[in-house]
Coordinates of N, CA, C and O and ligand atoms in Angstrom, one line a residue:
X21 N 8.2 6.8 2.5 CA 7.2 6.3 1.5 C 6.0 5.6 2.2 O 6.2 5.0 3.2
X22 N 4.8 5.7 1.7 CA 4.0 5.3 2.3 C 3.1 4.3 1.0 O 3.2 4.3 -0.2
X23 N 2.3 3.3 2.2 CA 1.7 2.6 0.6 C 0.3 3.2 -0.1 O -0.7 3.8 0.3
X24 N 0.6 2.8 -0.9 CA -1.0 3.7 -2.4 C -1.8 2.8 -1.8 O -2.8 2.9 -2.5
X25 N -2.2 1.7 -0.6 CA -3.6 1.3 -0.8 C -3.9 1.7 0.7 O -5.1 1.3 0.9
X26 N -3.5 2.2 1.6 CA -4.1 2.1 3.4 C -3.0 3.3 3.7 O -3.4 3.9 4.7
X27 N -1.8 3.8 3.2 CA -1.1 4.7 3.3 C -0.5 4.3 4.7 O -0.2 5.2 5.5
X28 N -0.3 3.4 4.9 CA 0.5 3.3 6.3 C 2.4 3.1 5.6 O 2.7 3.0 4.4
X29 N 3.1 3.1 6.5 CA 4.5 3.0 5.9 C 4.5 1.6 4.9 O 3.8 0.6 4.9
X30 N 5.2 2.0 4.3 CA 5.5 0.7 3.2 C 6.6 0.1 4.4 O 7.4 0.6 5.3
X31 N 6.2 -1.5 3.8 CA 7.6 -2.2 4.4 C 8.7 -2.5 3.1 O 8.5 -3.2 2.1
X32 N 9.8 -2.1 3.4 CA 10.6 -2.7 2.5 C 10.5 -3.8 1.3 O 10.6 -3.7 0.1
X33 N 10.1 -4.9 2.2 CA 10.1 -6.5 1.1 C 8.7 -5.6 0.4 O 9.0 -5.6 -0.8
X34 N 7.7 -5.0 0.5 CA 7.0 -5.2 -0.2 C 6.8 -3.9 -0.8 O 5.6 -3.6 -1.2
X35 N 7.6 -3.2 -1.0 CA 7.8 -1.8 -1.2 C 7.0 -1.8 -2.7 O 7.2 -2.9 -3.3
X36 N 6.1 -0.9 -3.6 CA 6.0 0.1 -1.9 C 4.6 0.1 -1.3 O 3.8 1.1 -1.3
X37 N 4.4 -0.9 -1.0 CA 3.6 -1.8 -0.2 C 3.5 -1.9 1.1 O 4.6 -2.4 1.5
X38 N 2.4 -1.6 2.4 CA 2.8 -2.1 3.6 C 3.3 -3.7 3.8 O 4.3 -4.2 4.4
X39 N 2.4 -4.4 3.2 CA 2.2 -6.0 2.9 C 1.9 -6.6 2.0 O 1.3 -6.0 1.1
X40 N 2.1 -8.0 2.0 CA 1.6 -8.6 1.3 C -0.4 -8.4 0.9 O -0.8 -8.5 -0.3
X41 N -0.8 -8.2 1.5 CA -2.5 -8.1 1.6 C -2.2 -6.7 0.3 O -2.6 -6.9 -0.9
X42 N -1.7 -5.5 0.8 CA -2.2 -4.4 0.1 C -1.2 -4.8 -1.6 O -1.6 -4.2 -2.6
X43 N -0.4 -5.3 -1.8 CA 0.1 -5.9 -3.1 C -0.5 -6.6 -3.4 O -0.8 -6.6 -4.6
X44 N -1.1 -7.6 -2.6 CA -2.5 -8.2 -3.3 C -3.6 -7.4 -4.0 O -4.1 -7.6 -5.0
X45 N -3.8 -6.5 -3.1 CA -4.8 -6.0 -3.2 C -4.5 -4.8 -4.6 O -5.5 -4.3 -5.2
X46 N -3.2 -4.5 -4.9 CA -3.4 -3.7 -6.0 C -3.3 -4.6 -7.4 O -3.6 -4.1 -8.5
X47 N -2.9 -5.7 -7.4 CA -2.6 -6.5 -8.0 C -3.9 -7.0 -8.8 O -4.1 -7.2 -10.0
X48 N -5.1 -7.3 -7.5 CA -5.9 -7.7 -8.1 C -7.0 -6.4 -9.0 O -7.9 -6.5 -9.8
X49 N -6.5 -5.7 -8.5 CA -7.2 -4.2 -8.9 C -6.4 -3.8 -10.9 O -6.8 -3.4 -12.0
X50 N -5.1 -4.4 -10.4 CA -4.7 -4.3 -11.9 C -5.7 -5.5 -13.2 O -6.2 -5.2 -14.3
X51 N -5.5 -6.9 -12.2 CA -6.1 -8.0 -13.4 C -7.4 -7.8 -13.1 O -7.8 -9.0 -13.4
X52 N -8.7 -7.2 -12.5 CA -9.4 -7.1 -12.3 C -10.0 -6.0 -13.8 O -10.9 -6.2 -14.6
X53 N -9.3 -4.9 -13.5 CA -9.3 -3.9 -14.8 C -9.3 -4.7 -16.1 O -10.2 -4.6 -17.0
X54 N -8.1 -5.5 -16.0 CA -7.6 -5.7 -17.3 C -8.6 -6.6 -18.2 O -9.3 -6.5 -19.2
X55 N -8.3 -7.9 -16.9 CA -8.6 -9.2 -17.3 C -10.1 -9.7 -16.9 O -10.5 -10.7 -17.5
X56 N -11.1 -9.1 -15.8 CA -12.0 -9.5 -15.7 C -12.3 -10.4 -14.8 O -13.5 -10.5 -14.3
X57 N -11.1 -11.5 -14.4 CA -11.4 -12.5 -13.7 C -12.4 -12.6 -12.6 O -12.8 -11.5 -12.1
X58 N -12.8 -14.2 -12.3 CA -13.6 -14.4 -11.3 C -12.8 -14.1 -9.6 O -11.6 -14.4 -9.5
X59 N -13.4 -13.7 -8.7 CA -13.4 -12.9 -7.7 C -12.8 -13.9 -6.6 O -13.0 -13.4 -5.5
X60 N -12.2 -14.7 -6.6 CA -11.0 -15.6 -6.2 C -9.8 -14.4 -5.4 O -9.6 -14.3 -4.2
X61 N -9.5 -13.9 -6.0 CA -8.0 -12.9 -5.6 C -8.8 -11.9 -4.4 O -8.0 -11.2 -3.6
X62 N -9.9 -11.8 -4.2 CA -10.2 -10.8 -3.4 C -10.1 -11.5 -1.9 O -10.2 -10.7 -1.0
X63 N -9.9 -13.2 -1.5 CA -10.3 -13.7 -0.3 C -8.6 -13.2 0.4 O -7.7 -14.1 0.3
X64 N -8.2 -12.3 0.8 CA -6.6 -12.1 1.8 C -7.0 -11.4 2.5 O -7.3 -10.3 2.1
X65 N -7.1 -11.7 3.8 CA -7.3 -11.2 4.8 C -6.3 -10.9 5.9 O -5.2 -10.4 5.6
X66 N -6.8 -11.1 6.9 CA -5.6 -10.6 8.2 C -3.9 -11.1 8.1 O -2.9 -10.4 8.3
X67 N -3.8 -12.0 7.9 CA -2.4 -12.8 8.1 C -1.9 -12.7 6.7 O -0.8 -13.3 6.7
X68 N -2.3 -12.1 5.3 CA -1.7 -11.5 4.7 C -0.7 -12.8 3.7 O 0.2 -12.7 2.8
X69 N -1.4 -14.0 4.2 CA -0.3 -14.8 3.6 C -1.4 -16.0 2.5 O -1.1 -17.0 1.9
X70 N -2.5 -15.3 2.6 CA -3.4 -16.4 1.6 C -2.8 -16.1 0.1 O -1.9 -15.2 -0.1
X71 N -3.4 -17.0 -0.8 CA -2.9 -16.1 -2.1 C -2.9 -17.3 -3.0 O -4.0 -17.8 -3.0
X72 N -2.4 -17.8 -3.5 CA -2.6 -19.0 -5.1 C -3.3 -20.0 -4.3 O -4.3 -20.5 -4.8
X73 N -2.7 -20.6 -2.4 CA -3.6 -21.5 -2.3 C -5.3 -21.5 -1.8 O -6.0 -22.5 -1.3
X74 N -5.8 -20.1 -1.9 CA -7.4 -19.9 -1.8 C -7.7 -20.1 -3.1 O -8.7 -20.7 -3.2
X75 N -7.1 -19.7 -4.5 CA -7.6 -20.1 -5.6 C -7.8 -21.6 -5.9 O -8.7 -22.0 -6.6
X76 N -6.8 -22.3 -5.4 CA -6.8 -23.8 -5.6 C -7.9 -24.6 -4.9 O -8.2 -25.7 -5.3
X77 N -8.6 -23.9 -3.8 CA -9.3 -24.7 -2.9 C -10.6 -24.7 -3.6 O -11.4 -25.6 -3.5
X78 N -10.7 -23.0 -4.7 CA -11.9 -22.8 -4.7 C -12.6 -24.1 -5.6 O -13.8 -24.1 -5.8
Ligands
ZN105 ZN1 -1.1 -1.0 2.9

């Protein structure tokens, strides 16, 4: 299985997801559709582990 956002192998924990970053990244692509929110969810970068506390800082 590979992941829907970069197609590299999914990893298990985040199936079916490479990582955390690309489950973010579809995640925010879902509440982004839905809900509109302000552009907060888009800051995850390399280490894959940002996530509620970039919203908090903002
Ligand atoms: Zn990926």
């Amino acid at each position: 299985m590979s992941c829907p956002i970069c197609a590299r192998d999914a990893d298990p924990k985040y199936t079916p997801f490479c990582s955390r970053r690309c489950a973010d990244v579809d995640l925010a692509k879902w509440l982004n559709g839905s809900y509109a929110i302000p552009a907060a969810v888009t800051d995850v970068d390399e280490d894959g582990e940002t996530g509620q506390d970039e919203v908090a800082r903002q």
